Tab-separated table of N, CA, C and O and ligand atoms in Angstrom:
chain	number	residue	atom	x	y	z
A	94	UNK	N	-65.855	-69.509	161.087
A	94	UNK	CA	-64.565	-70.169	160.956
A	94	UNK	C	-63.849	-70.142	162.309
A	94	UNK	O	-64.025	-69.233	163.120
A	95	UNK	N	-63.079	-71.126	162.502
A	95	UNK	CA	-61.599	-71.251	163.413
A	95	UNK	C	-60.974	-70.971	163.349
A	95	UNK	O	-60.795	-70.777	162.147
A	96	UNK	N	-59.763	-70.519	164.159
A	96	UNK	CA	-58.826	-69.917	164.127
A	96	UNK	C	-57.680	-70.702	165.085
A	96	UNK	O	-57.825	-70.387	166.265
A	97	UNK	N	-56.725	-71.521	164.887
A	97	UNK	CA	-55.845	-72.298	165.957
A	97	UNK	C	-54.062	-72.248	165.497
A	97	UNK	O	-53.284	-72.335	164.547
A	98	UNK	N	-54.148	-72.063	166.814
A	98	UNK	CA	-52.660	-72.170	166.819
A	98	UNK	C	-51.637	-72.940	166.821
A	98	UNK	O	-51.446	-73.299	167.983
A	99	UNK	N	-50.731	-73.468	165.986
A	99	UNK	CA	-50.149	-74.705	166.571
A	99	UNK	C	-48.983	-74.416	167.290
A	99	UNK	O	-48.056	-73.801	166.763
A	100	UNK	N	-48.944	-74.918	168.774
A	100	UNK	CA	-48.319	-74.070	169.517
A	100	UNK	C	-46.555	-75.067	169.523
A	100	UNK	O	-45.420	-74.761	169.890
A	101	UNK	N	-46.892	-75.742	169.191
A	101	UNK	CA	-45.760	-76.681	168.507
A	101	UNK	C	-45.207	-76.019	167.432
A	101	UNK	O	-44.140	-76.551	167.125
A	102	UNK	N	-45.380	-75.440	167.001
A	102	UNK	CA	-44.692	-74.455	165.668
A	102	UNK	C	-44.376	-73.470	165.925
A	102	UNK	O	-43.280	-73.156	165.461
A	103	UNK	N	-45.246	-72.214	166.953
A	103	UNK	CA	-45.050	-71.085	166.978
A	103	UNK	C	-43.643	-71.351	167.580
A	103	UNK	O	-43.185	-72.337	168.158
A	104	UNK	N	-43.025	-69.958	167.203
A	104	UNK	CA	-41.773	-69.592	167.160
A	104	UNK	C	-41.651	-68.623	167.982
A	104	UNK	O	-40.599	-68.454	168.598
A	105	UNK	N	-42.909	-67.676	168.152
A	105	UNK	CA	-43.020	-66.335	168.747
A	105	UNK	C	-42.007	-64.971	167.880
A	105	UNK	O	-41.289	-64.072	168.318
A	106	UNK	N	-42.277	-65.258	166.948
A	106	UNK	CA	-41.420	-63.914	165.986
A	106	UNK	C	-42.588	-62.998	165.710
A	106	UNK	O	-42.361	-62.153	164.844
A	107	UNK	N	-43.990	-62.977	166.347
A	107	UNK	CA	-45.063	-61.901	166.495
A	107	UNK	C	-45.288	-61.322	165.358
A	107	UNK	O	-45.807	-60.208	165.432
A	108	UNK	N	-44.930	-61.964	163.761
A	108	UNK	CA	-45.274	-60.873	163.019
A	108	UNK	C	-46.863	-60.876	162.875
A	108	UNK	O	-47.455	-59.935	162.346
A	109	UNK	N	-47.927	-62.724	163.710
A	109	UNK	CA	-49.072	-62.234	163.311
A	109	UNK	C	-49.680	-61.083	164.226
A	109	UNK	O	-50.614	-60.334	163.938
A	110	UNK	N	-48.922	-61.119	165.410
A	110	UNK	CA	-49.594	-59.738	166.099
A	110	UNK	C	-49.144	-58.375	165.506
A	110	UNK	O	-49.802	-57.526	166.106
A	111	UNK	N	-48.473	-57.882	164.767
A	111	UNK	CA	-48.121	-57.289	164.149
A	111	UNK	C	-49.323	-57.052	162.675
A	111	UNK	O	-49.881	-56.016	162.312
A	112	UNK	N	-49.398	-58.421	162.103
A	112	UNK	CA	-50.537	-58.453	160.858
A	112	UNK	C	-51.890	-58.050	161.290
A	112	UNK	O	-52.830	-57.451	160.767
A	113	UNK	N	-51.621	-58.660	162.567
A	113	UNK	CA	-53.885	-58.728	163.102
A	113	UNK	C	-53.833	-58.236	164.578
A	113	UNK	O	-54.247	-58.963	165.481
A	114	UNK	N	-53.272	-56.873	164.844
A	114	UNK	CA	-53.382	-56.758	166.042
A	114	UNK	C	-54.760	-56.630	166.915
A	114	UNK	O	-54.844	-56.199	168.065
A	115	UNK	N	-55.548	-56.989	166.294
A	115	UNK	CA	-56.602	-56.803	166.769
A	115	UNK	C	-57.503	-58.313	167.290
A	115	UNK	O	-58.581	-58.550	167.835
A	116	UNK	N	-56.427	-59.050	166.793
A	116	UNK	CA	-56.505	-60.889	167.118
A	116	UNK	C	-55.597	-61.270	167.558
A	116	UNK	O	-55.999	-61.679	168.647
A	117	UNK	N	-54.446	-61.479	167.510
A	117	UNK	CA	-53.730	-62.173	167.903
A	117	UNK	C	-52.806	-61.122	168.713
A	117	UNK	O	-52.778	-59.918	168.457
A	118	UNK	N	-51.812	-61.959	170.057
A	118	UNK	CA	-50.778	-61.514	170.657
A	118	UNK	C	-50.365	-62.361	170.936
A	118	UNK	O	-50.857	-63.487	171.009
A	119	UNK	N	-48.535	-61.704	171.334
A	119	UNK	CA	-47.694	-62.601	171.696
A	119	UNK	C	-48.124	-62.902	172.926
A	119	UNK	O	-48.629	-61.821	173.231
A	120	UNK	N	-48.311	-63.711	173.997
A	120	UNK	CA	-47.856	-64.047	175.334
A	120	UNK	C	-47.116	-63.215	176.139
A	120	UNK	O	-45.971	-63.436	175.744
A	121	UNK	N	-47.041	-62.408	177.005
A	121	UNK	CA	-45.972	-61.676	177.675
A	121	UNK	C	-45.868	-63.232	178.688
A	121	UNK	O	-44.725	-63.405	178.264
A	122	UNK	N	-45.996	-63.979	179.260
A	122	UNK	CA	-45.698	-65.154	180.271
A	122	UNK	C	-45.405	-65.928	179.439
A	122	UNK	O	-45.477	-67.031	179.981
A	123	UNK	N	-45.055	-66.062	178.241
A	123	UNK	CA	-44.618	-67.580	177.448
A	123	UNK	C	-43.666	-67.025	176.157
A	123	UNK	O	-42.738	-67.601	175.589
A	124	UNK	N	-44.230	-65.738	175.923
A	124	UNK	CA	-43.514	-65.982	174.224
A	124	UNK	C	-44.185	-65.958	173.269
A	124	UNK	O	-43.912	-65.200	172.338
A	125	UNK	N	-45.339	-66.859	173.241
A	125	UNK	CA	-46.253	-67.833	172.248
A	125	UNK	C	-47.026	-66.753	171.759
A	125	UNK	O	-46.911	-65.691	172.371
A	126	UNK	N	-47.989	-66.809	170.531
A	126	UNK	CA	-48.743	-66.156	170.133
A	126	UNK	C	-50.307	-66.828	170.767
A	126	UNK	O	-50.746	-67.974	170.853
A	127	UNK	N	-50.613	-66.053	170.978
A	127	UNK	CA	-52.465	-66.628	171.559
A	127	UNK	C	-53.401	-65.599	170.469
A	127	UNK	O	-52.894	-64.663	169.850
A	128	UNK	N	-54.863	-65.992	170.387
A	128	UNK	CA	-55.864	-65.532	170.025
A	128	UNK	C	-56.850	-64.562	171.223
A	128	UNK	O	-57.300	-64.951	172.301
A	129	UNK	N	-56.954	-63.411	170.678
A	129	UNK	CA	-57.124	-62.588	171.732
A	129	UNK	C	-58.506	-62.292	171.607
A	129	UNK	O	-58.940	-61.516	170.756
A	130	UNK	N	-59.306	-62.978	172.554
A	130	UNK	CA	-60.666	-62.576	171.807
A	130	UNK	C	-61.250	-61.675	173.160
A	130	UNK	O	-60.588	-61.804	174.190
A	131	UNK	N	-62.554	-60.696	173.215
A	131	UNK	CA	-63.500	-60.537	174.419
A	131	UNK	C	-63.639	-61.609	175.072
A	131	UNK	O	-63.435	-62.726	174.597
A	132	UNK	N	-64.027	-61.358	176.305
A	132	UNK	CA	-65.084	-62.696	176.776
A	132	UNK	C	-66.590	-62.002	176.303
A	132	UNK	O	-67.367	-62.860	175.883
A	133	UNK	N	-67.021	-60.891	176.299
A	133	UNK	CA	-68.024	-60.648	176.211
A	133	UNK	C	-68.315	-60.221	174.919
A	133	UNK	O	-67.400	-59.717	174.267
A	134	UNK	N	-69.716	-60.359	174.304
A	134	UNK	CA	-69.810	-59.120	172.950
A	134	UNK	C	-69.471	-58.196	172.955
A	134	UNK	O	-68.853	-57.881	171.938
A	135	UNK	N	-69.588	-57.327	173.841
A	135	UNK	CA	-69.707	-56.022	173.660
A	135	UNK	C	-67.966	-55.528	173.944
A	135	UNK	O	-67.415	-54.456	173.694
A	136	UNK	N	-67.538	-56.527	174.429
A	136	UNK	CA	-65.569	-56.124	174.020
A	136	UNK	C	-65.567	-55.715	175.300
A	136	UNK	O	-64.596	-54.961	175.356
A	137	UNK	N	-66.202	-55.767	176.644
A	137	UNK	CA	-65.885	-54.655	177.902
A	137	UNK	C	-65.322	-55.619	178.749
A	137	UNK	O	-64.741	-55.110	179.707
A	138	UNK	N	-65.300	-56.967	178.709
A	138	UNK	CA	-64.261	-58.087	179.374
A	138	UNK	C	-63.313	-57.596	179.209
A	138	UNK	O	-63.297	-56.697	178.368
A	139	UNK	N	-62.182	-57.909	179.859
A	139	UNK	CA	-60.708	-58.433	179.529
A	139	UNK	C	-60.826	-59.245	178.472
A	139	UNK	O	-61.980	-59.590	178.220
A	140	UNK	N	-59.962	-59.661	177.765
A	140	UNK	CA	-59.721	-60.358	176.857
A	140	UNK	C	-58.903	-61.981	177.565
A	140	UNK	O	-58.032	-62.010	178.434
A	141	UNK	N	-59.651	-63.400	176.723
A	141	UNK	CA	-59.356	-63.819	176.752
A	141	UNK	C	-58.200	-64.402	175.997
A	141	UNK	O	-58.410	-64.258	174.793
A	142	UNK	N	-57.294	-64.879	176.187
A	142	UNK	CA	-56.066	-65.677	175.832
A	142	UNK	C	-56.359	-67.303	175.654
A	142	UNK	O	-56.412	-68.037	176.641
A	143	UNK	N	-56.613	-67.975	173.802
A	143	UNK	CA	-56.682	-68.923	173.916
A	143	UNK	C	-55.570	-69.148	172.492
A	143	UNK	O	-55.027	-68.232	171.874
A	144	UNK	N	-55.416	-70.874	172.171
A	144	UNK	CA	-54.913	-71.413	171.163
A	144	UNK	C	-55.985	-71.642	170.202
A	144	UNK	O	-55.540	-72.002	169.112
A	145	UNK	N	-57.158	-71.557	170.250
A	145	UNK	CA	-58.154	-72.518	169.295
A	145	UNK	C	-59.210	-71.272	169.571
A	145	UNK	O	-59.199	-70.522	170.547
A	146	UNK	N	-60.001	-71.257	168.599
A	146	UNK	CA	-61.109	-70.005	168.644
A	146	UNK	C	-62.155	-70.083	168.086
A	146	UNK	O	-62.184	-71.258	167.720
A	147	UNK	N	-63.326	-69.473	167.670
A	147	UNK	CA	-64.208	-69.547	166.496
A	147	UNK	C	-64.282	-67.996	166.456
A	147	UNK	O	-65.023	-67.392	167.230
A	148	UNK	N	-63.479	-67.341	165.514
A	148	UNK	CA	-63.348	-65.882	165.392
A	148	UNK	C	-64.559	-65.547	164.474
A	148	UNK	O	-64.864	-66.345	163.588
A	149	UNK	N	-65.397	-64.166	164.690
A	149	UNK	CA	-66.398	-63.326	164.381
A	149	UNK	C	-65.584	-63.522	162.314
A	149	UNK	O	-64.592	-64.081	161.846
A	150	UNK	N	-66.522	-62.849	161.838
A	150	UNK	CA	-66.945	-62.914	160.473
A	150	UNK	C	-65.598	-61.855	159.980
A	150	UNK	O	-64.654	-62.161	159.252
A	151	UNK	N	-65.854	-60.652	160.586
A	151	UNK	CA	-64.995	-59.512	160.396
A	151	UNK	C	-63.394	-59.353	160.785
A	151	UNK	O	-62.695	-58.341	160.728
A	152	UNK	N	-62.999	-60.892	161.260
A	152	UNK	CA	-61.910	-60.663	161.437
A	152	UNK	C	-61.020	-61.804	160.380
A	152	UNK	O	-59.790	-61.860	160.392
A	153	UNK	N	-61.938	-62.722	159.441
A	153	UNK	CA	-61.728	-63.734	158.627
A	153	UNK	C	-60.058	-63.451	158.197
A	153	UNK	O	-58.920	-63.841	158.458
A	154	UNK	N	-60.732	-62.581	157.435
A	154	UNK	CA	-59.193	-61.705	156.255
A	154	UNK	C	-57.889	-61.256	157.055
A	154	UNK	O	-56.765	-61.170	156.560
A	155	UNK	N	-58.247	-60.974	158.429
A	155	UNK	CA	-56.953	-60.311	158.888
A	155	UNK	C	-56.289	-61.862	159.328
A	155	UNK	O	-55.118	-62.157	159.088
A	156	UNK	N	-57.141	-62.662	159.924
A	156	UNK	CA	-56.607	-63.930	160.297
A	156	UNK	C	-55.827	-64.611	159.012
A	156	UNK	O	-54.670	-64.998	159.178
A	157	UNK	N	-56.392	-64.737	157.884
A	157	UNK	CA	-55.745	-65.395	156.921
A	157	UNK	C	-54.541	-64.495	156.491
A	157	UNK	O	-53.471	-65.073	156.300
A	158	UNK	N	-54.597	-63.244	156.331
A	158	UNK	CA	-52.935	-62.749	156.111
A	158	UNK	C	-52.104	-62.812	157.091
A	158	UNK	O	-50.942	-62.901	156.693
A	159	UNK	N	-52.269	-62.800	158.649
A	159	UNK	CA	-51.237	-63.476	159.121
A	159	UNK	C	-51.210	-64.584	159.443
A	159	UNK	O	-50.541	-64.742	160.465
A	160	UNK	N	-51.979	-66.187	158.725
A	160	UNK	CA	-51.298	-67.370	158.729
A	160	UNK	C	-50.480	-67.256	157.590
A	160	UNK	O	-49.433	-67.902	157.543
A	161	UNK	N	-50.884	-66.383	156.492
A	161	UNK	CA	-50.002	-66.327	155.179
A	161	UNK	C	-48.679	-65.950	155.434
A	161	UNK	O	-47.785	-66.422	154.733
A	162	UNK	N	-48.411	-65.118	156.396
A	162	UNK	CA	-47.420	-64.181	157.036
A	162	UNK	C	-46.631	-64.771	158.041
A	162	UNK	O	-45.616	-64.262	158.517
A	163	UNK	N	-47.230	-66.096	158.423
A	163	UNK	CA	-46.497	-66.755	159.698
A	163	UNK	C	-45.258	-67.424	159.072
A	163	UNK	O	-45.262	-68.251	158.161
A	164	UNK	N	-44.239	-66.935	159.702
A	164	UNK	CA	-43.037	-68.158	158.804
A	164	UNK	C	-43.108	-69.508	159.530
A	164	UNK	O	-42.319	-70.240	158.933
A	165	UNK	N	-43.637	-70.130	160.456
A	165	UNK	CA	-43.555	-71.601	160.329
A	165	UNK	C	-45.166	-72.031	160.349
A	165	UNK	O	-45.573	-73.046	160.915
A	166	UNK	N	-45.914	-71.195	159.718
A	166	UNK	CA	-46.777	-71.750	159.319
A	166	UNK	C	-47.580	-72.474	160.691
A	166	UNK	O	-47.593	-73.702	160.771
A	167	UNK	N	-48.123	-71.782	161.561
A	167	UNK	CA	-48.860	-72.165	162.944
A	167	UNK	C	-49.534	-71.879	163.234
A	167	UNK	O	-49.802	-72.054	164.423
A	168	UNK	N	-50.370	-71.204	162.403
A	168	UNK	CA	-51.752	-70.081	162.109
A	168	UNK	C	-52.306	-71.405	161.480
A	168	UNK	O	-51.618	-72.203	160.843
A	169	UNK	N	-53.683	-71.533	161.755
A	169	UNK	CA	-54.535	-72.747	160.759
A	169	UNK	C	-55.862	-71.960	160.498
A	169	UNK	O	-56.240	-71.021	161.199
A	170	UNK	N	-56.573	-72.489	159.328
A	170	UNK	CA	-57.829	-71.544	159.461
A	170	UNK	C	-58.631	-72.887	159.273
A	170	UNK	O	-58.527	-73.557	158.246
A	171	UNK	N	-59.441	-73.237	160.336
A	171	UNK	CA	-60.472	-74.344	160.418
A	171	UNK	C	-61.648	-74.357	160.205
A	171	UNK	O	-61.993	-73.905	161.296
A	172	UNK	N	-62.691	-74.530	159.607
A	172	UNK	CA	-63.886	-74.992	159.562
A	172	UNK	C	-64.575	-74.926	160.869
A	172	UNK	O	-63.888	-75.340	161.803
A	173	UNK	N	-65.525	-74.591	161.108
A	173	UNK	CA	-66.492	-74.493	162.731
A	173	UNK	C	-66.703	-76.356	163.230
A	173	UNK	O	-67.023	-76.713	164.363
A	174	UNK	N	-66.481	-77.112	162.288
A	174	UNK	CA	-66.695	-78.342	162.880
A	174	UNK	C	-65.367	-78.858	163.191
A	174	UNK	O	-65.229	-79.395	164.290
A	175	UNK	N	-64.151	-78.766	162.233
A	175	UNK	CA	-62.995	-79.207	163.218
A	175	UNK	C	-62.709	-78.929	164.351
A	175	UNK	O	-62.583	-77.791	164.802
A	176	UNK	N	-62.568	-80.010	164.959
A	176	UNK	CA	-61.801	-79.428	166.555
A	176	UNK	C	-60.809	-78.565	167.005
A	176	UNK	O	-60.591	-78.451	168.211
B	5	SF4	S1	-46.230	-65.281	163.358
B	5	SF4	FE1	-46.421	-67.519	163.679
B	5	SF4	S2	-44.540	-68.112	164.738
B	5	SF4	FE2	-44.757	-65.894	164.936
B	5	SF4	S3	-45.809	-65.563	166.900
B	5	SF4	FE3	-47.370	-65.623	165.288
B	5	SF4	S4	-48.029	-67.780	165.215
B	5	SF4	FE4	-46.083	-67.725	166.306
């Protein structure tokens, strides 16, 4: 699955970094919430900062309680073929 942000909505009220800290953060340079993934498997990158993702298996559930949790609703959970 996908994971995207609509950055047109976010508000930056961080409660999904708060729900999934282990996915998502606010922006310290914007505000915005981003998807915080490795660059690498093994997690020893820095972490990249994106809007759009294809998040691992194990993080499905935490992603969907904080789009459930987002108050304007800017969390999307996509299909691997949507863009
Ligand atoms: S909970 Fe929603 S509005 Fe708040 S920072 Fe996260 S994505 Fe943005």
């Amino acid at each position: 699955m996908k994971v995207r942000i609509n950055e047109r909505k976010c508000q930056g009220f961080g409660l999904c970094a708060l729900a999934a800290p282990n996915l998502f953060v606010v922006g310290e340079f914007d505000g915005y919430a981003y998807i915080a993934l490795p660059k690498d498997s093994a997690g020893t990158d820095p972490l990249s900062y994106v809007r759009v993702a294809a998040i691992p298996h194990d993080k499905l559930e935490a992603a969907k309680v904080a789009a459930e949790n987002c108050p304007t609703h800017a969390i999307e959970i996509l299909s691997e073929e949507e863009p």
